[in-house]
mmCIF file of C-alpha atoms in Angstrom:
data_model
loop_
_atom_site.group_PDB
_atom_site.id
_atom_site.type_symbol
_atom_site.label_atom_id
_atom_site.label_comp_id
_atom_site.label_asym_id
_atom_site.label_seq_id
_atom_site.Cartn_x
_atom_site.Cartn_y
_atom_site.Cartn_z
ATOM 1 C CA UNK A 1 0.000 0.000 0.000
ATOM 2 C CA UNK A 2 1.377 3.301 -0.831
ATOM 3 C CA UNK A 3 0.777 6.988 1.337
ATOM 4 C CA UNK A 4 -1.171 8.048 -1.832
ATOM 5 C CA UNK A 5 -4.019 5.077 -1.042
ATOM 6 C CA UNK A 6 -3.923 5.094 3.062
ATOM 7 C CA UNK A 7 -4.881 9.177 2.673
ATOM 8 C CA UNK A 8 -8.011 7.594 -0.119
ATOM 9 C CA UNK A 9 -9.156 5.029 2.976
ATOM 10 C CA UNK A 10 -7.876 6.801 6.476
ATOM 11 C CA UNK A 11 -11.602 8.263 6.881
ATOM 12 C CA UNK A 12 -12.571 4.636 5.979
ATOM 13 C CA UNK A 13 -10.236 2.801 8.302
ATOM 14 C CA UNK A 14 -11.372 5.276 11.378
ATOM 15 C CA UNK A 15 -15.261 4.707 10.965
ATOM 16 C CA UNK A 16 -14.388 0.716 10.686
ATOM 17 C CA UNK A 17 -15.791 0.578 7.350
ATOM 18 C CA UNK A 18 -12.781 -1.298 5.895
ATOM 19 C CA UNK A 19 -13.095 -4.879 4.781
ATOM 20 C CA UNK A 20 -10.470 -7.580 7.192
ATOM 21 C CA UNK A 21 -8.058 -7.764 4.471
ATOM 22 C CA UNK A 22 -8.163 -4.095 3.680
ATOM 23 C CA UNK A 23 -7.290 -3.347 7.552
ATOM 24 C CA UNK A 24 -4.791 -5.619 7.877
ATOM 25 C CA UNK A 25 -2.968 -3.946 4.531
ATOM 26 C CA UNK A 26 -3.751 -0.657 6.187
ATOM 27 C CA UNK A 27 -2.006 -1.689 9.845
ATOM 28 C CA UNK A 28 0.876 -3.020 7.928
ATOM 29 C CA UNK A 29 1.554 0.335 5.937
ATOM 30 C CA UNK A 30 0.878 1.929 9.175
ATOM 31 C CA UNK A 31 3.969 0.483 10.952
ATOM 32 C CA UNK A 32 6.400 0.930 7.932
ATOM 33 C CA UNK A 33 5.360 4.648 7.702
ATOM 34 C CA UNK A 34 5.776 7.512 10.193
ATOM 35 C CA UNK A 35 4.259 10.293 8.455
ATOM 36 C CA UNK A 36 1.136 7.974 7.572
ATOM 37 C CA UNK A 37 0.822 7.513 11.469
ATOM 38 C CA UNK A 38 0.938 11.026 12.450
ATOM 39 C CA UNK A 39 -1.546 11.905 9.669
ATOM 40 C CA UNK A 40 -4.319 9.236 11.412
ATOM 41 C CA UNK A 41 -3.437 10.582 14.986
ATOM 42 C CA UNK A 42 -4.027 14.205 13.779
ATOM 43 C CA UNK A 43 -7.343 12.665 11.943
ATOM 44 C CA UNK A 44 -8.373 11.351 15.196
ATOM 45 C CA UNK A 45 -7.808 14.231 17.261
ATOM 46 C CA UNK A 46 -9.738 16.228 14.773
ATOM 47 C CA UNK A 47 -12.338 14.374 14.399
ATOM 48 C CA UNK A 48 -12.840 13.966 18.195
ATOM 49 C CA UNK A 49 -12.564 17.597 18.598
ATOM 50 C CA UNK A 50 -15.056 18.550 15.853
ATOM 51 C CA UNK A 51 -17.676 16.233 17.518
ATOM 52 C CA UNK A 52 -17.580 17.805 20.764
ATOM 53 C CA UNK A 53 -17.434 21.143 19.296
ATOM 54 C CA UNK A 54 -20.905 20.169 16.955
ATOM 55 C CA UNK A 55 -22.892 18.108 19.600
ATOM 56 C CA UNK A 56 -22.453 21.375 22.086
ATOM 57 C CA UNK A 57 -22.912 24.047 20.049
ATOM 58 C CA UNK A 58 -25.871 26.493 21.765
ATOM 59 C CA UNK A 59 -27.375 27.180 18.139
ATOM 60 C CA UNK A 60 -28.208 23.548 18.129
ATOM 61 C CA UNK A 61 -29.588 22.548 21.080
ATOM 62 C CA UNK A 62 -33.355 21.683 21.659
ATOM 63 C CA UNK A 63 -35.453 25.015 23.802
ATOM 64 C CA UNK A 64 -36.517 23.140 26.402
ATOM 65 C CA UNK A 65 -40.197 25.364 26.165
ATOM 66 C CA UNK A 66 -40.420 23.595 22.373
ATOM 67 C CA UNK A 67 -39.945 20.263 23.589
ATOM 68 C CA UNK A 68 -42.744 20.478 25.933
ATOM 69 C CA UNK A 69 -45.030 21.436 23.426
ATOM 70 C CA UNK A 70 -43.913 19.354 20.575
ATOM 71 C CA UNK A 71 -44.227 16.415 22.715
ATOM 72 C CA UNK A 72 -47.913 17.145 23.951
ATOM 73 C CA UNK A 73 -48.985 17.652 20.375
ATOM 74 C CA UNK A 74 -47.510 14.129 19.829
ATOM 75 C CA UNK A 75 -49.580 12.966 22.461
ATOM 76 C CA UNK A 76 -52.940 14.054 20.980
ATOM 77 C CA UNK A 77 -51.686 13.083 17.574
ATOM 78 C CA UNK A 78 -51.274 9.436 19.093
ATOM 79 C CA UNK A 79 -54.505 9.341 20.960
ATOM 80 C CA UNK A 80 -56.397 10.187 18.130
ATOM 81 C CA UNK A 81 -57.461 14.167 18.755
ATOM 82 C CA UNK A 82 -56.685 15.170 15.085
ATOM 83 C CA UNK A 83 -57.989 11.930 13.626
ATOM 84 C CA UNK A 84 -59.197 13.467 10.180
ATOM 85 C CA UNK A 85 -56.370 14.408 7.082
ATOM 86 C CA UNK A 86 -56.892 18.125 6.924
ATOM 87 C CA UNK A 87 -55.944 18.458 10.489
ATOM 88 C CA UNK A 88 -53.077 16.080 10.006
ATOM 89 C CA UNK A 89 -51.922 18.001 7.482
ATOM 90 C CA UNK A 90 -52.340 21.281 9.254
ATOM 91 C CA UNK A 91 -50.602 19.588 11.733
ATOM 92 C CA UNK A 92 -47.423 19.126 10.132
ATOM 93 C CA UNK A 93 -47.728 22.265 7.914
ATOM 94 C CA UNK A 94 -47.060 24.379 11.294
ATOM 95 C CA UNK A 95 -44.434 26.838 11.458
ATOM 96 C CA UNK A 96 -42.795 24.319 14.072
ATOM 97 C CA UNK A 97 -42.714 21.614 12.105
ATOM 98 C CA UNK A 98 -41.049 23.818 9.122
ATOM 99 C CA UNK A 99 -38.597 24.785 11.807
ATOM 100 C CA UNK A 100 -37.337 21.450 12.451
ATOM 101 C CA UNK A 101 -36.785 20.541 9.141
ATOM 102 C CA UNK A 102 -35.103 23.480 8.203
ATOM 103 C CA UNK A 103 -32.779 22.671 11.590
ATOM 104 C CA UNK A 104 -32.078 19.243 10.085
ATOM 105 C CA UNK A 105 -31.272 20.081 6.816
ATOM 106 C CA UNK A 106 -28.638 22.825 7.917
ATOM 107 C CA UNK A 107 -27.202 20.365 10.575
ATOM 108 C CA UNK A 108 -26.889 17.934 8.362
ATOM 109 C CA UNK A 109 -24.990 20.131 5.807
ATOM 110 C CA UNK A 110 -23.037 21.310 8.572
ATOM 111 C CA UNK A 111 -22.324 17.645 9.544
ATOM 112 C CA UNK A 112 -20.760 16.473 5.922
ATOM 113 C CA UNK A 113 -18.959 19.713 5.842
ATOM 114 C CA UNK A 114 -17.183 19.098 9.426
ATOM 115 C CA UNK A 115 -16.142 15.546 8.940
ATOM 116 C CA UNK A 116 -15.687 15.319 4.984
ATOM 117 C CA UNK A 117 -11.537 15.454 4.350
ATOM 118 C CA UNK A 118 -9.969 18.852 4.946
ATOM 119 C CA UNK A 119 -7.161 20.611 3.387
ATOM 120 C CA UNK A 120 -4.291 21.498 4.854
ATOM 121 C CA UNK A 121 -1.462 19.272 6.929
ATOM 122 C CA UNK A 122 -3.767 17.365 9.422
ATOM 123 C CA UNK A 123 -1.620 18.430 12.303
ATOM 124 C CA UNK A 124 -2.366 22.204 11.447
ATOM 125 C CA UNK A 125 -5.984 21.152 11.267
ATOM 126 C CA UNK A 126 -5.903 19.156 14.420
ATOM 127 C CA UNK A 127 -4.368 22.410 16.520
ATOM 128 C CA UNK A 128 -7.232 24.362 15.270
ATOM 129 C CA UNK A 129 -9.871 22.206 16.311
ATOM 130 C CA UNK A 130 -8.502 21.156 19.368
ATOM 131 C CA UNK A 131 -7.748 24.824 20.686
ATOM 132 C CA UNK A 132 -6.065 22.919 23.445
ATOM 133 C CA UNK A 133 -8.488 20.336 24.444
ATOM 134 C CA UNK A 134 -6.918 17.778 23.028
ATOM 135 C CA UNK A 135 -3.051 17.317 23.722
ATOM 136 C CA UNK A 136 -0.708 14.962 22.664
ATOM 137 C CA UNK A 137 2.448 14.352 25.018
ATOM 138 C CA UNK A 138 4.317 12.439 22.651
ATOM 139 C CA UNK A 139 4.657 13.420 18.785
ATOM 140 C CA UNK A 140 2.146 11.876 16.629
ATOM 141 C CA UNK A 141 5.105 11.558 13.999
ATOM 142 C CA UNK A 142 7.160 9.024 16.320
ATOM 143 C CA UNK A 143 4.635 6.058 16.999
ATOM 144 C CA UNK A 144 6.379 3.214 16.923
ATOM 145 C CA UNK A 145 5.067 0.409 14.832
ATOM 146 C CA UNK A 146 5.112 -1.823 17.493
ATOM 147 C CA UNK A 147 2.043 0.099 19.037
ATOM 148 C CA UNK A 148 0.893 -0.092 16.286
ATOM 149 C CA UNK A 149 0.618 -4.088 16.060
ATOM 150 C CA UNK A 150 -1.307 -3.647 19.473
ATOM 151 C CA UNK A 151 -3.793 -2.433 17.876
ATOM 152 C CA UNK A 152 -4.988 -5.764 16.297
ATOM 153 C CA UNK A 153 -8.452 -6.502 15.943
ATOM 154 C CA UNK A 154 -8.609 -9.613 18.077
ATOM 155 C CA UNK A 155 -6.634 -7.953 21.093
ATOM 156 C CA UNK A 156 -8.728 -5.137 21.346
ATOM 157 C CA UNK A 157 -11.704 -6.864 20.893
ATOM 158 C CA UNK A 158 -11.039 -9.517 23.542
ATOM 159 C CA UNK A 159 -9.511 -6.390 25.631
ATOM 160 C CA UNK A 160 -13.311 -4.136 25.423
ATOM 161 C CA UNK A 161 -15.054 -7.261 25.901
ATOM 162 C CA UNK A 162 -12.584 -8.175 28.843
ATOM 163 C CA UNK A 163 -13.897 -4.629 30.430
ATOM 164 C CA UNK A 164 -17.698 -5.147 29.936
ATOM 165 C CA UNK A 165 -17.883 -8.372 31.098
ATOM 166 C CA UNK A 166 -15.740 -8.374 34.321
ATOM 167 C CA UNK A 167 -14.991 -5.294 35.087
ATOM 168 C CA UNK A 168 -18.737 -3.647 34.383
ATOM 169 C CA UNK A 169 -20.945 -6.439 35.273
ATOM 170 C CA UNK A 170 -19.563 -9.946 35.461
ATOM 171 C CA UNK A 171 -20.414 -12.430 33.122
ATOM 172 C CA UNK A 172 -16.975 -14.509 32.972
ATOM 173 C CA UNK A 173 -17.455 -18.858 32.609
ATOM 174 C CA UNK A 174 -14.572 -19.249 34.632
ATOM 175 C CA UNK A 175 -14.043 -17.382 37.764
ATOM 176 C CA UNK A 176 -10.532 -14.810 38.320
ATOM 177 C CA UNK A 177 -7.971 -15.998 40.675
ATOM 178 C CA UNK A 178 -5.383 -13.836 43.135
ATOM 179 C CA UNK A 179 -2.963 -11.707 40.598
ATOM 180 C CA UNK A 180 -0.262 -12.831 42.669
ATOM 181 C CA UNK A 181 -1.488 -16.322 42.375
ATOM 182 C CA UNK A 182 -1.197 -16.373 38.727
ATOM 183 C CA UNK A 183 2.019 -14.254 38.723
ATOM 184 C CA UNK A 184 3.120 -17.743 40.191
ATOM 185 C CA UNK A 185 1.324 -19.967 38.332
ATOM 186 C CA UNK A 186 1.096 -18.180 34.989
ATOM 187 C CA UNK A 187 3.184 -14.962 33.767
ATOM 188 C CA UNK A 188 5.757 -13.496 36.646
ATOM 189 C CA UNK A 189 5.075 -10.484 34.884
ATOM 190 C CA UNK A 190 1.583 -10.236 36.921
ATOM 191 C CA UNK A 191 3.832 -10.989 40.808
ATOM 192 C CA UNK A 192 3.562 -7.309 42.528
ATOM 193 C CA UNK A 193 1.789 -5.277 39.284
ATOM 194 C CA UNK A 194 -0.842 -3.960 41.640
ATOM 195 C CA UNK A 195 1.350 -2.555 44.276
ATOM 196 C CA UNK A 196 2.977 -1.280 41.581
ATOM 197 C CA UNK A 197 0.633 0.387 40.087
ATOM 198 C CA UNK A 198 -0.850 1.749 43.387
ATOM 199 C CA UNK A 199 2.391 3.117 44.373
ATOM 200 C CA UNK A 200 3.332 4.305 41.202
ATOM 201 C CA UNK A 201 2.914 8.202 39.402
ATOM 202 C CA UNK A 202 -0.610 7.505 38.094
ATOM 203 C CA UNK A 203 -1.997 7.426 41.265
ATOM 204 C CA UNK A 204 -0.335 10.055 42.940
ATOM 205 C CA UNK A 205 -2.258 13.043 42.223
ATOM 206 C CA UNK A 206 -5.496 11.557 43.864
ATOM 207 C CA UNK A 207 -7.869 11.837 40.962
ATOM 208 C CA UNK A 208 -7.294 7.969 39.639
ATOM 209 C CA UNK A 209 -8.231 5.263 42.329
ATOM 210 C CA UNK A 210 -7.583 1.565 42.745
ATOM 211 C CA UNK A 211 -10.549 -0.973 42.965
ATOM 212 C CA UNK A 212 -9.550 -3.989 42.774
ATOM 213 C CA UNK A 213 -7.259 -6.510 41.042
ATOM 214 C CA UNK A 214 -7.267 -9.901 39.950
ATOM 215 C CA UNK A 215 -6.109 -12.367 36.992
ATOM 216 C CA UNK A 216 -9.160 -13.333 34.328
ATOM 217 C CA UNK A 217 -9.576 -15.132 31.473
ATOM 218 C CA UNK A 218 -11.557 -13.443 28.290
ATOM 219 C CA UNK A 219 -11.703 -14.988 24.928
ATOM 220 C CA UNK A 220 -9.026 -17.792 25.897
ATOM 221 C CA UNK A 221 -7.052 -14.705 26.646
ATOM 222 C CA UNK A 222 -5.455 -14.108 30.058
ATOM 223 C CA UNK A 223 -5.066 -10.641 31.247
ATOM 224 C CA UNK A 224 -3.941 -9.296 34.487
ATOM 225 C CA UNK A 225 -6.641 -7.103 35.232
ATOM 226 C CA UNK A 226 -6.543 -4.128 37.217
ATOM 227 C CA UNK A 227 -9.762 -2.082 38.019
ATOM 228 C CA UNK A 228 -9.186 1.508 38.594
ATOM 229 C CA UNK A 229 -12.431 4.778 38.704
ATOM 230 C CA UNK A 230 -11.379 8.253 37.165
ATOM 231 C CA UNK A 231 -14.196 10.892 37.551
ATOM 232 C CA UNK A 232 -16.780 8.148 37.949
ATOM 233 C CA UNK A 233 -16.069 6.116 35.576
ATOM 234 C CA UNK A 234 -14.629 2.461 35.655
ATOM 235 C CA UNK A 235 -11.600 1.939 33.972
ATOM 236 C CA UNK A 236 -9.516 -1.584 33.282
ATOM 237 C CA UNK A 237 -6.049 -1.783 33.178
ATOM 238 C CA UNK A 238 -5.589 -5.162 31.089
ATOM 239 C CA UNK A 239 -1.817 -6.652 30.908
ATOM 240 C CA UNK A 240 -2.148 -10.217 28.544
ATOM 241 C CA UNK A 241 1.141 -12.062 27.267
ATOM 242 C CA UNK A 242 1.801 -11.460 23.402
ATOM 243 C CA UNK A 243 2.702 -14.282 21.024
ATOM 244 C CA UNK A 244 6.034 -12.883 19.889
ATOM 245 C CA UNK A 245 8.601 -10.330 20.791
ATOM 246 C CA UNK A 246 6.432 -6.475 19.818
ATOM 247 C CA UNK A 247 9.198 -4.450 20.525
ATOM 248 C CA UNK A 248 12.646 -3.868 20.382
ATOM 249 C CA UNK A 249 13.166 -1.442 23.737
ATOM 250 C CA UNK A 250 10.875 -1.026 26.722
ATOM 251 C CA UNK A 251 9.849 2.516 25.727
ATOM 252 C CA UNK A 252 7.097 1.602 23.298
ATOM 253 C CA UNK A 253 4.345 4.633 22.732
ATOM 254 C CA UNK A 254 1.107 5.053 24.159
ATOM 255 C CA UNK A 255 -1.425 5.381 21.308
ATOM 256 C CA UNK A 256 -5.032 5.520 20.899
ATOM 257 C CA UNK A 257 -5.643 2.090 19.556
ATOM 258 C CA UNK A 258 -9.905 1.162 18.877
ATOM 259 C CA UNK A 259 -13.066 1.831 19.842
ATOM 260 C CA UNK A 260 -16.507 0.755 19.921
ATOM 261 C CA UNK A 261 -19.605 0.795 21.320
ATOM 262 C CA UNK A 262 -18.836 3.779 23.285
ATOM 263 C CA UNK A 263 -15.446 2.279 24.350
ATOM 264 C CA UNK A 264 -12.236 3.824 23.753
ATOM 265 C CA UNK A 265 -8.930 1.628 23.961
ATOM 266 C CA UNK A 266 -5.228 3.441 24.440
ATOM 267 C CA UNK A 267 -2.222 0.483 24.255
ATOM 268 C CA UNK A 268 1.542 -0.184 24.897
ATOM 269 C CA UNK A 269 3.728 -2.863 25.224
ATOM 270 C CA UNK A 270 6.649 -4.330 26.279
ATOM 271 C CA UNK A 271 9.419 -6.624 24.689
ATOM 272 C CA UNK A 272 6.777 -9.941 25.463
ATOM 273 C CA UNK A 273 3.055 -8.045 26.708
ATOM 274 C CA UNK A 274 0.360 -6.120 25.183
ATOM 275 C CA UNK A 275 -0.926 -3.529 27.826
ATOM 276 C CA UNK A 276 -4.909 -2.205 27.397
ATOM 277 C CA UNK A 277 -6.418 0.853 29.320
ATOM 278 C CA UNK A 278 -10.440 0.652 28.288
ATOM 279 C CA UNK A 279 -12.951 2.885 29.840
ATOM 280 C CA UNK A 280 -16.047 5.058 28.441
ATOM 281 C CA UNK A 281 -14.248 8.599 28.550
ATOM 282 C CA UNK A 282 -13.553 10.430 25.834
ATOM 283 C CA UNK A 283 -10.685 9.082 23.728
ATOM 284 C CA UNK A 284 -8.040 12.019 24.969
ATOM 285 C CA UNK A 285 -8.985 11.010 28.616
ATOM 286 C CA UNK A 286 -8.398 7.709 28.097
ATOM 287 C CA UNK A 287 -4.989 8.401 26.449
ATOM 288 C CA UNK A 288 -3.945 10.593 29.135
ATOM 289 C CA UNK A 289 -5.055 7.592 31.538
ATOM 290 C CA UNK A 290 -2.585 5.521 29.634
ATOM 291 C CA UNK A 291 0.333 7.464 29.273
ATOM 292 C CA UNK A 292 -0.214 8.769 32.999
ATOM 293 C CA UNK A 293 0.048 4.652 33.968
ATOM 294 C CA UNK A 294 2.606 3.716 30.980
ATOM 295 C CA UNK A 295 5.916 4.522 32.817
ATOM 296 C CA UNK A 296 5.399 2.743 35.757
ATOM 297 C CA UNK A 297 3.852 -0.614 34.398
ATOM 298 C CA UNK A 298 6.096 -0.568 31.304
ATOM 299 C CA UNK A 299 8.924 -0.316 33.988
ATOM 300 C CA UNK A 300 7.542 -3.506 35.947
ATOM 301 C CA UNK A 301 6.963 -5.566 33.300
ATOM 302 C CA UNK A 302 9.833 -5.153 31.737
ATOM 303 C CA UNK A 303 12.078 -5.490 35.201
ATOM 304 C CA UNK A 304 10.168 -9.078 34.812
ATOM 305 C CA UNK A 305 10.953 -9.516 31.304
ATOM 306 C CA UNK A 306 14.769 -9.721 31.771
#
């Protein structure tokens, strides 16, 4: 795959819409090619910011006064008070109604318009939309492509679904065991992570807080799972064993990896483990989750590693 087709499909490849094969080719270029991987971070940020910026805009937001009224109209339309066609049509033919579609017409121009591909470098567009919402610590133009192999369909997906079924409500066949336990038994990688991780920067500042930990299995997948709240929200710090060596150092970057169904998933990874952070935030606070955890479990893991 050359630049030329990734910049054809990178809208493509962010809304999922890619066929297997086509994603695969896509995460292979992706890892080959630096300036292709600071292009999609700069997409992402973008698009992120543009979607707060539209879903919050005053000019668009329902008056609460037309709600009421709109919705008690409904109400007589369903039970049958304008039951004959020339009220029905007087009905819809009020000024109201005409204002709604008018609204829908011009948000949905103004929808196409915001997310259709922009000119420009993508890194100038993503400063401009982000007006300093959205930061980056680490350049988007020095991903590694081993973070990029974390990103692999079946490890994220077994990673969310990790997340919903353990850490949100529990629905696992087999039940998690002591972390420590399996450190022993399974992956010393996993002996002392959660005193790690409690003791470590991320937690410092008093705004993330520890849960609970344990060792599950997901998929056929085992993760060392550490549950963690941030503003309310649960978050799951998933550590699982990879296949093959993903890296060539310990310092591998922190990028924004998937999402779906409302979940956003930031990775890293060691010489020998894949490492998850999952939650419902937004997909910057997730990142900054991750890369506020990174240093110190990156530094564990690989201490076990050696």
């Amino acid at each position: 795959m050359q630049c030329r087709e990734f910049g054809e499909m990178v809208d493509s490849y962010l809304k999922d819409e890619l066929l297997v094969e086509t994603n695969h080719g896509v995460i292979t270029h992706l890892e080959a090619c630096p300036a292709c991987r600071s292009e999609l971070a700069a997409r992402r940020e973008t698009r992120e910011a543009l979607r707060r910026a539209f879903d919050h805009a005053p000019e668009f937001q329902l008056r609460p006064e037309f709600a009421f009224q709109l919705r008690n109209e409904l109400k007589m339309e369903a039970f049958g008070k304008r039951n004959n066609s020339d009220n029905l049509f007087a009905f819809v033919m009020r000024p109201q109604w005409l204002a709604i579609a008018a609204c829908l017409v011009v948000a949905g121009m103004v929808g196409i318009f915001a997310f259709r591909p922009q000119g420009g470098s993508p890194n100038e567009l993503a400063r401009t939309a982000t007006s300093g919402e959205v930061r980056s610590d680490l350049p988007a133009g020095e991903l590694s492509g081993a973070a990029v192999r974390l990103a692999s369909f079946e490890k994220t997906e077994a990673a969310i679904g990790d997340h919903q079924n353990c850490a949100i409500k529990y629905n696992l066949p087999e039940e998690p065991i002591d972390l420590n336990e399996a450190g022993r038994k399974y992956d010393t990688a996993y002996i002392d992570l959660a005193q790690a991780v409690r003791s470590g920067e991320g937690l410092r500042a008093g705004d993330i807080k520890y849960v609970e930990d344990h060792s599950c299995i997901y998929d056929g997948r085992r993760f060392a799972h550490i549950i963690l709240e941030h503003k309310g929200r649960t978050i799951s710090l998933l550590v699982a064993e990879t296949d093959e060596d993903s890296t060539k150092g310990e310092n591998a970057d922190v990028i924004a990896c998937s999402q779906r169904d409302g979940f956003q998933v930031s990775c890293f990874g060691t010489k020998r483990h894949s490492v998850f952070v999952v939650s419902d935030s937004t997909e910057a606070d997730n990142l900054m989750l991750a890369r506020r955890l990174a240093p110190t479990v990156t530094k564990h893991i690989a201490r076990a590693e050696v």
